[in-house]
Structure formats: C-alpha cells, structure tokens
Amino acid sequence: MTPGVILLAATPIGDAADAPPRLRRSLEEADIVAAEDTRRLRALAGRLGVRVQGRLISYQEHNENERAPELVRAAQEGARVLVVSDAGMPSVSDPGYRLVRVAADAGVRVSVLPGPSAVLTALAISGLATDRFCFEGFVARKPGDRSRALAALATEPRTMIFFESPHRLAGTLADMADAFGADRPAAVCRELTKTYEEVKRDGLGALATWAGDGVRGEITIVVAGAPPVLARVEDHVERVLTLADSGSGLKDAAATVAAETGLGKRELYQAALARKG
C-alpha cells in the first residue's frame, strides 16, 4: 500500500480570494479534512466554489490528543489527510503541533501548503523592523501572569508579535506600556485583509488610551524590540577590580571584562587603575 500524507494547509485570514488554487484542489481531493471548525470550513469551501468530497472531521485544541493518532493511522493506510485551522497556518497558535510530532515519530510524511499568515502580514505592515522577530502568541489572561511574562520580555531586542482578543486589548497594551515603556513603538493591526482593515501605529501608552474606547475584530499586536543598551566603562570598573583582587591581575581582569562587554581593554584598564589610585 502506498503511504499517505498529512498536509498542513494555510487558509485565508480574511479575504477568501487569497486562497491559492492548490488549497481548492486539496479540499476536493483529500480523503480526510480535519478542520478546527467544520462549519467555518464548509462556509469557506462554499465561498471558494469547491465541494469537500472526503470525510470532514473536527480537529481542535480539545480533541487534538485523541485525533492525532487517528489521523496518523489513516495516513499510514494511504489516506490523504488535509489539516486546516480557522484562519492562517495550523500549528501556529492553532492545533497542529501535536499531530506533526506524532506523525514524525511514526515516520509519516508531513507537508505544508503555504499561504496567508496573520503573523507575517502584521509584521510586514507594522512599519517596524523585520530583520529579526519573534512570535509570542496570546499573552496570559490573568493580570499577574501577564505582567510577569511581559517583564521577562522587556529587554528582548527582536520585534515581537502577539495575538490578542479585542476585549482584552486595552489592558494588555497598558501592561505592555508598563513593562516596555509608554513610548515603545508598536502597531495594532485589526481585521487584516478584511473590509475594515486598520493599522494603528503609535507608542504603547497612546495605543492603550486609544483602545480604551473599544476595538472590534481580529487583533495582532506588533511591538518594537528593546533598544540596545550601550555599555559604559564606568559601569564595569568595579568588576575589573573584583577580578583583579581575586588574583587575575589588573590587565587580565580588564581583558576578561572587555570580552564580556565589548568595551575597550585599554579603557577598562586605565579606568580601573585610576579608581585604584
């Protein structure tokens, strides 16, 4: 028997016209379509003018552990399994990761049908740096957990991307302003690719005030990374002296701290010598 395949397929995040021809074909040809929401998948298929011929089953966060082995067995028996989430790419803040792990462990082929992504769409339109970025998903719901998680990201140098629900947006932006600074540049991207698409760019404090009036729709937040902190010689002289006192010798201690900080060895040595004098 020819082995089957599990295909993770990206679906439009708003505009159905963004669906590639390969998605239309895959929906018609799949033996099994595992959808996060079967009703939304049927509605999408209707808008695309395609008919789902295979078995349509629910595959969501609450049944992923049970469904994953079932789908892998079907692929082992030769089935073409198509996995779709409500919008965007399965496994990116949506079900799919566990299935890929089970399939990989079983030696079942997994492939990807690329397409729309709210993460990359928001990053591209944000106006913030795109050379290095990280995706943080949804922030914690409980205020204390959220504040701690954001505090841990305060010095993250990469552009950060978050998902958030509209009714928690104002509170999350206010917590981000506290953790990252009210002036940290950010963008709130709302209803991307849809009729009422909106991108609001400002400092986090101003965005929190704006969101206080109420915001609707699917939300993606993009936040600039922390600016680099320039090392100063005077801030590291004490460490040079401490290392020197422990037996390293002043020149060797200056060389060690220079390697740690990127500061000049000569400048550190001279500053330590002056402090010692």
PDB file of C-alpha atoms in Angstrom:
ATOM      1  CA  MET A   1       0.000   0.000   0.000  1.00  0.00           C
ATOM      2  CA  THR A   2       1.298   3.453  -0.901  1.00  0.00           C
ATOM      3  CA  PRO A   3       1.737   5.597   2.235  1.00  0.00           C
ATOM      4  CA  GLY A   4      -0.446   8.659   2.507  1.00  0.00           C
ATOM      5  CA  VAL A   5       0.452  12.160   3.597  1.00  0.00           C
ATOM      6  CA  ILE A   6      -0.621  14.745   6.153  1.00  0.00           C
ATOM      7  CA  LEU A   7      -0.858  18.194   4.593  1.00  0.00           C
ATOM      8  CA  LEU A   8      -1.000  21.309   6.781  1.00  0.00           C
ATOM      9  CA  ALA A   9      -2.808  23.948   4.739  1.00  0.00           C
ATOM     10  CA  ALA A  10      -2.953  27.675   5.396  1.00  0.00           C
ATOM     11  CA  THR A  11      -6.396  29.227   4.928  1.00  0.00           C
ATOM     12  CA  PRO A  12      -7.259  32.897   4.272  1.00  0.00           C
ATOM     13  CA  ILE A  13      -7.137  35.159   7.328  1.00  0.00           C
ATOM     14  CA  GLY A  14      -9.939  37.320   5.957  1.00  0.00           C
ATOM     15  CA  ASP A  15     -10.303  37.592   2.192  1.00  0.00           C
ATOM     16  CA  ALA A  16     -11.271  34.266   0.611  1.00  0.00           C
ATOM     17  CA  ALA A  17      -9.702  35.446  -2.658  1.00  0.00           C
ATOM     18  CA  ASP A  18      -6.294  34.914  -1.005  1.00  0.00           C
ATOM     19  CA  ALA A  19      -6.807  31.133  -1.171  1.00  0.00           C
ATOM     20  CA  PRO A  20      -4.334  29.584  -3.649  1.00  0.00           C
ATOM     21  CA  PRO A  21      -5.503  27.152  -6.355  1.00  0.00           C
ATOM     22  CA  ARG A  22      -3.698  24.333  -4.562  1.00  0.00           C
ATOM     23  CA  LEU A  23      -5.931  24.775  -1.495  1.00  0.00           C
ATOM     24  CA  ARG A  24      -9.043  24.468  -3.661  1.00  0.00           C
ATOM     25  CA  ARG A  25      -7.683  21.314  -5.267  1.00  0.00           C
ATOM     26  CA  SER A  26      -6.619  19.825  -1.936  1.00  0.00           C
ATOM     27  CA  LEU A  27     -10.051  20.411  -0.388  1.00  0.00           C
ATOM     28  CA  GLU A  28     -11.640  18.475  -3.245  1.00  0.00           C
ATOM     29  CA  GLU A  29      -9.099  15.648  -3.348  1.00  0.00           C
ATOM     30  CA  ALA A  30      -8.406  14.940   0.342  1.00  0.00           C
ATOM     31  CA  ASP A  31      -9.691  11.685   1.797  1.00  0.00           C
ATOM     32  CA  ILE A  32      -9.990  13.336   5.218  1.00  0.00           C
ATOM     33  CA  VAL A  33     -10.274  17.045   6.018  1.00  0.00           C
ATOM     34  CA  ALA A  34      -9.504  17.780   9.679  1.00  0.00           C
ATOM     35  CA  ALA A  35     -10.811  21.271  10.444  1.00  0.00           C
ATOM     36  CA  GLU A  36     -10.628  23.376  13.596  1.00  0.00           C
ATOM     37  CA  ASP A  37     -14.242  24.410  12.953  1.00  0.00           C
ATOM     38  CA  THR A  38     -16.137  22.267  10.445  1.00  0.00           C
ATOM     39  CA  ARG A  39     -18.862  24.883   9.944  1.00  0.00           C
ATOM     40  CA  ARG A  40     -16.364  27.591   9.073  1.00  0.00           C
ATOM     41  CA  LEU A  41     -14.574  25.206   6.735  1.00  0.00           C
ATOM     42  CA  ARG A  42     -17.815  24.409   4.910  1.00  0.00           C
ATOM     43  CA  ALA A  43     -18.506  28.149   4.626  1.00  0.00           C
ATOM     44  CA  LEU A  44     -15.024  28.744   3.207  1.00  0.00           C
ATOM     45  CA  ALA A  45     -15.440  25.897   0.723  1.00  0.00           C
ATOM     46  CA  GLY A  46     -18.734  27.444  -0.372  1.00  0.00           C
ATOM     47  CA  ARG A  47     -17.082  30.825  -0.944  1.00  0.00           C
ATOM     48  CA  LEU A  48     -14.334  29.106  -2.932  1.00  0.00           C
ATOM     49  CA  GLY A  49     -16.850  27.187  -5.008  1.00  0.00           C
ATOM     50  CA  VAL A  50     -15.420  23.782  -4.100  1.00  0.00           C
ATOM     51  CA  ARG A  51     -17.010  20.652  -2.684  1.00  0.00           C
ATOM     52  CA  VAL A  52     -15.352  18.711   0.115  1.00  0.00           C
ATOM     53  CA  GLN A  53     -15.529  15.122  -1.112  1.00  0.00           C
ATOM     54  CA  GLY A  54     -13.693  13.417   1.738  1.00  0.00           C
ATOM     55  CA  ARG A  55     -14.654  12.813   5.342  1.00  0.00           C
ATOM     56  CA  LEU A  56     -14.836  16.076   7.292  1.00  0.00           C
ATOM     57  CA  ILE A  57     -13.928  15.806  10.969  1.00  0.00           C
ATOM     58  CA  SER A  58     -13.328  18.209  13.826  1.00  0.00           C
ATOM     59  CA  TYR A  59      -9.708  18.726  14.853  1.00  0.00           C
ATOM     60  CA  GLN A  60      -9.327  21.283  17.623  1.00  0.00           C
ATOM     61  CA  GLU A  61      -7.469  22.010  20.823  1.00  0.00           C
ATOM     62  CA  HIS A  62      -9.843  19.928  22.959  1.00  0.00           C
ATOM     63  CA  ASN A  63      -9.594  16.724  20.911  1.00  0.00           C
ATOM     64  CA  GLU A  64      -6.114  17.049  19.397  1.00  0.00           C
ATOM     65  CA  ASN A  65      -4.531  14.385  21.596  1.00  0.00           C
ATOM     66  CA  GLU A  66      -7.167  11.829  20.583  1.00  0.00           C
ATOM     67  CA  ARG A  67      -7.423  12.822  16.920  1.00  0.00           C
ATOM     68  CA  ALA A  68      -3.692  12.958  16.165  1.00  0.00           C
ATOM     69  CA  PRO A  69      -3.060   9.168  16.352  1.00  0.00           C
ATOM     70  CA  GLU A  70      -6.250   8.553  14.348  1.00  0.00           C
ATOM     71  CA  LEU A  71      -5.108  10.847  11.547  1.00  0.00           C
ATOM     72  CA  VAL A  72      -1.610   9.343  11.540  1.00  0.00           C
ATOM     73  CA  ARG A  73      -3.064   5.823  11.234  1.00  0.00           C
ATOM     74  CA  ALA A  74      -5.205   6.969   8.326  1.00  0.00           C
ATOM     75  CA  ALA A  75      -2.125   8.362   6.566  1.00  0.00           C
ATOM     76  CA  GLN A  76      -0.228   5.121   7.245  1.00  0.00           C
ATOM     77  CA  GLU A  77      -3.068   3.301   5.474  1.00  0.00           C
ATOM     78  CA  GLY A  78      -2.723   5.527   2.419  1.00  0.00           C
ATOM     79  CA  ALA A  79      -5.123   8.394   3.130  1.00  0.00           C
ATOM     80  CA  ARG A  80      -4.509  11.986   2.069  1.00  0.00           C
ATOM     81  CA  VAL A  81      -5.179  13.983   5.225  1.00  0.00           C
ATOM     82  CA  LEU A  82      -5.702  17.736   4.944  1.00  0.00           C
ATOM     83  CA  VAL A  83      -5.448  19.781   8.163  1.00  0.00           C
ATOM     84  CA  VAL A  84      -6.818  23.336   8.290  1.00  0.00           C
ATOM     85  CA  SER A  85      -7.408  25.866  11.066  1.00  0.00           C
ATOM     86  CA  ASP A  86      -9.971  28.666  11.127  1.00  0.00           C
ATOM     87  CA  ALA A  87      -7.508  31.087   9.546  1.00  0.00           C
ATOM     88  CA  GLY A  88      -3.788  31.067   8.828  1.00  0.00           C
ATOM     89  CA  MET A  89      -1.377  28.184   9.325  1.00  0.00           C
ATOM     90  CA  PRO A  90      -2.174  25.133  11.509  1.00  0.00           C
ATOM     91  CA  SER A  91       0.226  24.706  14.454  1.00  0.00           C
ATOM     92  CA  VAL A  92       0.920  28.472  14.693  1.00  0.00           C
ATOM     93  CA  SER A  93      -1.218  29.305  17.747  1.00  0.00           C
ATOM     94  CA  ASP A  94      -3.672  26.734  16.346  1.00  0.00           C
ATOM     95  CA  PRO A  95      -3.936  22.923  16.536  1.00  0.00           C
ATOM     96  CA  GLY A  96      -1.350  21.009  14.542  1.00  0.00           C
ATOM     97  CA  TYR A  97       1.873  20.822  16.538  1.00  0.00           C
ATOM     98  CA  ARG A  98       0.973  17.568  18.338  1.00  0.00           C
ATOM     99  CA  LEU A  99      -0.077  15.947  15.081  1.00  0.00           C
ATOM    100  CA  VAL A 100       3.250  16.785  13.439  1.00  0.00           C
ATOM    101  CA  ARG A 101       5.120  15.302  16.400  1.00  0.00           C
ATOM    102  CA  VAL A 102       3.086  12.065  16.324  1.00  0.00           C
ATOM    103  CA  ALA A 103       3.475  11.810  12.551  1.00  0.00           C
ATOM    104  CA  ALA A 104       7.226  12.416  12.726  1.00  0.00           C
ATOM    105  CA  ASP A 105       7.627   9.735  15.399  1.00  0.00           C
ATOM    106  CA  ALA A 106       5.632   7.301  13.230  1.00  0.00           C
ATOM    107  CA  GLY A 107       7.621   8.093  10.094  1.00  0.00           C
ATOM    108  CA  VAL A 108       4.568   9.515   8.300  1.00  0.00           C
ATOM    109  CA  ARG A 109       5.197  12.176   5.684  1.00  0.00           C
ATOM    110  CA  VAL A 110       4.045  15.688   6.595  1.00  0.00           C
ATOM    111  CA  SER A 111       3.976  18.520   4.066  1.00  0.00           C
ATOM    112  CA  VAL A 112       2.819  22.139   4.100  1.00  0.00           C
ATOM    113  CA  LEU A 113       0.591  24.081   1.755  1.00  0.00           C
ATOM    114  CA  PRO A 114       1.810  27.642   2.442  1.00  0.00           C
ATOM    115  CA  GLY A 115      -0.412  30.649   2.383  1.00  0.00           C
ATOM    116  CA  PRO A 116      -1.745  33.581   4.433  1.00  0.00           C
ATOM    117  CA  SER A 117      -0.304  34.254   7.885  1.00  0.00           C
ATOM    118  CA  ALA A 118      -1.538  36.900  10.306  1.00  0.00           C
ATOM    119  CA  VAL A 119       1.904  36.918  11.936  1.00  0.00           C
ATOM    120  CA  LEU A 120       3.842  37.825   8.790  1.00  0.00           C
ATOM    121  CA  THR A 121       1.101  40.060   7.397  1.00  0.00           C
ATOM    122  CA  ALA A 122       1.068  42.159  10.581  1.00  0.00           C
ATOM    123  CA  LEU A 123       4.866  42.280  10.718  1.00  0.00           C
ATOM    124  CA  ALA A 124       5.107  43.469   7.116  1.00  0.00           C
ATOM    125  CA  ILE A 125       2.514  46.220   7.539  1.00  0.00           C
ATOM    126  CA  SER A 126       3.608  47.379  11.019  1.00  0.00           C
ATOM    127  CA  GLY A 127       6.430  49.623   9.861  1.00  0.00           C
ATOM    128  CA  LEU A 128       8.704  48.076  12.495  1.00  0.00           C
ATOM    129  CA  ALA A 129      11.966  46.195  11.980  1.00  0.00           C
ATOM    130  CA  THR A 130      11.538  42.894  10.139  1.00  0.00           C
ATOM    131  CA  ASP A 131      15.125  41.587  10.110  1.00  0.00           C
ATOM    132  CA  ARG A 132      14.713  39.800  13.456  1.00  0.00           C
ATOM    133  CA  PHE A 133      11.394  38.988  15.123  1.00  0.00           C
ATOM    134  CA  CYS A 134       9.703  36.541  17.473  1.00  0.00           C
ATOM    135  CA  PHE A 135       6.111  35.350  17.786  1.00  0.00           C
ATOM    136  CA  GLU A 136       4.748  35.250  21.346  1.00  0.00           C
ATOM    137  CA  GLY A 137       1.169  34.129  20.628  1.00  0.00           C
ATOM    138  CA  PHE A 138      -1.543  35.147  23.100  1.00  0.00           C
ATOM    139  CA  VAL A 139      -0.364  36.729  26.336  1.00  0.00           C
ATOM    140  CA  ALA A 140      -1.567  35.280  29.647  1.00  0.00           C
ATOM    141  CA  ARG A 141      -5.128  36.149  30.654  1.00  0.00           C
ATOM    142  CA  LYS A 142      -4.506  36.633  34.373  1.00  0.00           C
ATOM    143  CA  PRO A 143      -3.062  40.105  35.099  1.00  0.00           C
ATOM    144  CA  GLY A 144      -0.279  38.822  37.348  1.00  0.00           C
ATOM    145  CA  ASP A 145       0.851  36.147  34.904  1.00  0.00           C
ATOM    146  CA  ARG A 146       0.650  38.639  32.034  1.00  0.00           C
ATOM    147  CA  SER A 147       2.739  41.234  33.856  1.00  0.00           C
ATOM    148  CA  ARG A 148       5.425  38.675  34.712  1.00  0.00           C
ATOM    149  CA  ALA A 149       5.556  37.362  31.132  1.00  0.00           C
ATOM    150  CA  LEU A 150       5.867  40.860  29.696  1.00  0.00           C
ATOM    151  CA  ALA A 151       8.520  41.852  32.238  1.00  0.00           C
ATOM    152  CA  ALA A 152      10.600  38.901  31.042  1.00  0.00           C
ATOM    153  CA  LEU A 153      10.404  40.330  27.501  1.00  0.00           C
ATOM    154  CA  ALA A 154      11.342  43.899  28.444  1.00  0.00           C
ATOM    155  CA  THR A 155      14.882  43.552  27.092  1.00  0.00           C
ATOM    156  CA  GLU A 156      14.009  41.372  24.068  1.00  0.00           C
ATOM    157  CA  PRO A 157      15.810  43.046  21.130  1.00  0.00           C
ATOM    158  CA  ARG A 158      13.710  41.483  18.370  1.00  0.00           C
ATOM    159  CA  THR A 159      10.398  42.824  17.094  1.00  0.00           C
ATOM    160  CA  MET A 160       7.643  40.968  18.989  1.00  0.00           C
ATOM    161  CA  ILE A 161       4.300  39.804  17.593  1.00  0.00           C
ATOM    162  CA  PHE A 162       1.301  38.943  19.767  1.00  0.00           C
ATOM    163  CA  PHE A 163      -2.305  37.860  19.240  1.00  0.00           C
ATOM    164  CA  GLU A 164      -4.992  39.350  21.480  1.00  0.00           C
ATOM    165  CA  SER A 165      -8.762  39.413  21.771  1.00  0.00           C
ATOM    166  CA  PRO A 166     -10.471  42.808  21.354  1.00  0.00           C
ATOM    167  CA  HIS A 167     -11.962  42.923  24.857  1.00  0.00           C
ATOM    168  CA  ARG A 168      -8.532  42.415  26.478  1.00  0.00           C
ATOM    169  CA  LEU A 169      -6.625  44.703  24.117  1.00  0.00           C
ATOM    170  CA  ALA A 170      -6.654  47.894  26.218  1.00  0.00           C
ATOM    171  CA  GLY A 171      -5.475  46.072  29.358  1.00  0.00           C
ATOM    172  CA  THR A 172      -2.737  44.228  27.502  1.00  0.00           C
ATOM    173  CA  LEU A 173      -1.457  47.415  25.863  1.00  0.00           C
ATOM    174  CA  ALA A 174      -1.431  49.173  29.252  1.00  0.00           C
ATOM    175  CA  ASP A 175       0.585  46.300  30.754  1.00  0.00           C
ATOM    176  CA  MET A 176       2.952  46.429  27.777  1.00  0.00           C
ATOM    177  CA  ALA A 177       3.412  50.163  28.337  1.00  0.00           C
ATOM    178  CA  ASP A 178       4.315  49.451  31.967  1.00  0.00           C
ATOM    179  CA  ALA A 179       6.750  46.674  31.043  1.00  0.00           C
ATOM    180  CA  PHE A 180       8.322  48.122  27.887  1.00  0.00           C
ATOM    181  CA  GLY A 181       7.786  51.855  28.346  1.00  0.00           C
ATOM    182  CA  ALA A 182       4.920  54.044  27.173  1.00  0.00           C
ATOM    183  CA  ASP A 183       6.973  55.393  24.266  1.00  0.00           C
ATOM    184  CA  ARG A 184       7.976  51.968  22.861  1.00  0.00           C
ATOM    185  CA  PRO A 185       6.785  51.972  19.203  1.00  0.00           C
ATOM    186  CA  ALA A 186       4.063  49.472  18.363  1.00  0.00           C
ATOM    187  CA  ALA A 187       1.293  48.754  15.885  1.00  0.00           C
ATOM    188  CA  VAL A 188      -2.168  47.332  16.455  1.00  0.00           C
ATOM    189  CA  CYS A 189      -3.313  45.523  13.308  1.00  0.00           C
ATOM    190  CA  ARG A 190      -7.053  44.916  13.132  1.00  0.00           C
ATOM    191  CA  GLU A 191      -9.117  42.861  10.661  1.00  0.00           C
ATOM    192  CA  LEU A 192      -6.177  42.217   8.345  1.00  0.00           C
ATOM    193  CA  THR A 193      -7.147  41.666   4.673  1.00  0.00           C
ATOM    194  CA  LYS A 194     -10.805  42.330   5.520  1.00  0.00           C
ATOM    195  CA  THR A 195     -13.093  45.208   4.540  1.00  0.00           C
ATOM    196  CA  TYR A 196     -12.414  47.217   7.705  1.00  0.00           C
ATOM    197  CA  GLU A 197      -8.680  46.596   7.921  1.00  0.00           C
ATOM    198  CA  GLU A 198      -6.963  49.124  10.181  1.00  0.00           C
ATOM    199  CA  VAL A 199      -3.402  49.611  11.389  1.00  0.00           C
ATOM    200  CA  LYS A 200      -2.820  51.988  14.291  1.00  0.00           C
ATOM    201  CA  ARG A 201       0.833  52.919  14.877  1.00  0.00           C
ATOM    202  CA  ASP A 202       1.988  54.811  17.988  1.00  0.00           C
ATOM    203  CA  GLY A 203       3.691  54.416  21.331  1.00  0.00           C
ATOM    204  CA  LEU A 204       2.243  51.749  23.638  1.00  0.00           C
ATOM    205  CA  GLY A 205       0.856  54.321  26.076  1.00  0.00           C
ATOM    206  CA  ALA A 206      -1.044  56.186  23.358  1.00  0.00           C
ATOM    207  CA  LEU A 207      -2.303  52.927  21.873  1.00  0.00           C
ATOM    208  CA  ALA A 208      -3.612  51.811  25.285  1.00  0.00           C
ATOM    209  CA  THR A 209      -5.568  55.070  25.577  1.00  0.00           C
ATOM    210  CA  TRP A 210      -6.932  54.656  22.047  1.00  0.00           C
ATOM    211  CA  ALA A 211      -8.011  51.062  22.700  1.00  0.00           C
ATOM    212  CA  GLY A 212      -9.851  52.136  25.854  1.00  0.00           C
ATOM    213  CA  ASP A 213     -12.751  53.326  23.693  1.00  0.00           C
ATOM    214  CA  GLY A 214     -13.283  49.766  22.465  1.00  0.00           C
ATOM    215  CA  VAL A 215     -11.917  47.923  19.449  1.00  0.00           C
ATOM    216  CA  ARG A 216     -13.513  45.142  17.418  1.00  0.00           C
ATOM    217  CA  GLY A 217     -12.241  42.369  15.201  1.00  0.00           C
ATOM    218  CA  GLU A 218      -9.241  40.064  14.975  1.00  0.00           C
ATOM    219  CA  ILE A 219      -6.218  41.728  16.599  1.00  0.00           C
ATOM    220  CA  THR A 220      -2.472  41.320  16.095  1.00  0.00           C
ATOM    221  CA  ILE A 221      -0.042  43.495  18.077  1.00  0.00           C
ATOM    222  CA  VAL A 222       3.475  44.207  16.838  1.00  0.00           C
ATOM    223  CA  VAL A 223       5.934  45.777  19.299  1.00  0.00           C
ATOM    224  CA  ALA A 224       9.418  47.124  18.578  1.00  0.00           C
ATOM    225  CA  GLY A 225      12.288  45.327  20.278  1.00  0.00           C
ATOM    226  CA  ALA A 226      14.191  46.934  23.118  1.00  0.00           C
ATOM    227  CA  PRO A 227      16.824  49.468  22.009  1.00  0.00           C
ATOM    228  CA  PRO A 228      20.418  48.335  22.549  1.00  0.00           C
ATOM    229  CA  VAL A 229      21.955  49.288  25.868  1.00  0.00           C
ATOM    230  CA  LEU A 230      25.396  50.792  25.308  1.00  0.00           C
ATOM    231  CA  ALA A 231      27.968  49.589  27.799  1.00  0.00           C
ATOM    232  CA  ARG A 232      29.831  52.290  29.733  1.00  0.00           C
ATOM    233  CA  VAL A 233      33.348  51.844  31.067  1.00  0.00           C
ATOM    234  CA  GLU A 234      32.474  53.341  34.459  1.00  0.00           C
ATOM    235  CA  ASP A 235      29.727  50.765  34.980  1.00  0.00           C
ATOM    236  CA  HIS A 236      32.213  47.879  34.744  1.00  0.00           C
ATOM    237  CA  VAL A 237      35.262  49.152  36.575  1.00  0.00           C
ATOM    238  CA  GLU A 238      34.164  47.518  39.825  1.00  0.00           C
ATOM    239  CA  ARG A 239      34.088  44.091  38.161  1.00  0.00           C
ATOM    240  CA  VAL A 240      37.606  44.613  36.812  1.00  0.00           C
ATOM    241  CA  LEU A 241      38.808  45.444  40.319  1.00  0.00           C
ATOM    242  CA  THR A 242      36.985  42.458  41.811  1.00  0.00           C
ATOM    243  CA  LEU A 243      38.586  40.084  39.322  1.00  0.00           C
ATOM    244  CA  ALA A 244      41.976  41.691  39.910  1.00  0.00           C
ATOM    245  CA  ASP A 245      41.609  41.289  43.684  1.00  0.00           C
ATOM    246  CA  SER A 246      40.799  37.606  43.230  1.00  0.00           C
ATOM    247  CA  GLY A 247      44.218  37.069  41.675  1.00  0.00           C
ATOM    248  CA  SER A 248      43.655  37.678  37.970  1.00  0.00           C
ATOM    249  CA  GLY A 249      45.871  40.704  37.713  1.00  0.00           C
ATOM    250  CA  LEU A 250      44.600  44.070  36.548  1.00  0.00           C
ATOM    251  CA  LYS A 251      45.457  43.648  32.864  1.00  0.00           C
ATOM    252  CA  ASP A 252      43.976  40.154  32.659  1.00  0.00           C
ATOM    253  CA  ALA A 253      40.874  41.321  34.533  1.00  0.00           C
ATOM    254  CA  ALA A 254      40.444  44.208  32.080  1.00  0.00           C
ATOM    255  CA  ALA A 255      40.787  41.773  29.166  1.00  0.00           C
ATOM    256  CA  THR A 256      38.127  39.468  30.648  1.00  0.00           C
ATOM    257  CA  VAL A 257      35.614  42.272  31.158  1.00  0.00           C
ATOM    258  CA  ALA A 258      36.374  43.681  27.711  1.00  0.00           C
ATOM    259  CA  ALA A 259      35.461  40.306  26.183  1.00  0.00           C
ATOM    260  CA  GLU A 260      32.241  40.216  28.206  1.00  0.00           C
ATOM    261  CA  THR A 261      31.079  43.728  27.384  1.00  0.00           C
ATOM    262  CA  GLY A 262      32.666  44.699  24.074  1.00  0.00           C
ATOM    263  CA  LEU A 263      34.381  47.644  25.750  1.00  0.00           C
ATOM    264  CA  GLY A 264      37.993  48.506  25.065  1.00  0.00           C
ATOM    265  CA  LYS A 265      40.566  46.646  27.188  1.00  0.00           C
ATOM    266  CA  ARG A 266      42.832  49.691  27.427  1.00  0.00           C
ATOM    267  CA  GLU A 267      39.970  51.977  28.550  1.00  0.00           C
ATOM    268  CA  LEU A 268      38.898  49.490  31.228  1.00  0.00           C
ATOM    269  CA  TYR A 269      42.465  49.085  32.460  1.00  0.00           C
ATOM    270  CA  GLN A 270      43.084  52.834  32.656  1.00  0.00           C
ATOM    271  CA  ALA A 271      39.765  53.441  34.463  1.00  0.00           C
ATOM    272  CA  ALA A 272      40.467  50.660  36.943  1.00  0.00           C
ATOM    273  CA  LEU A 273      43.994  51.974  37.529  1.00  0.00           C
ATOM    274  CA  ALA A 274      42.608  55.475  38.194  1.00  0.00           C
ATOM    275  CA  ARG A 275      39.969  54.123  40.573  1.00  0.00           C
ATOM    276  CA  LYS A 276      42.594  52.104  42.421  1.00  0.00           C
ATOM    277  CA  GLY A 277      44.837  55.131  42.720  1.00  0.00           C
TER     278      GLY A 277
END
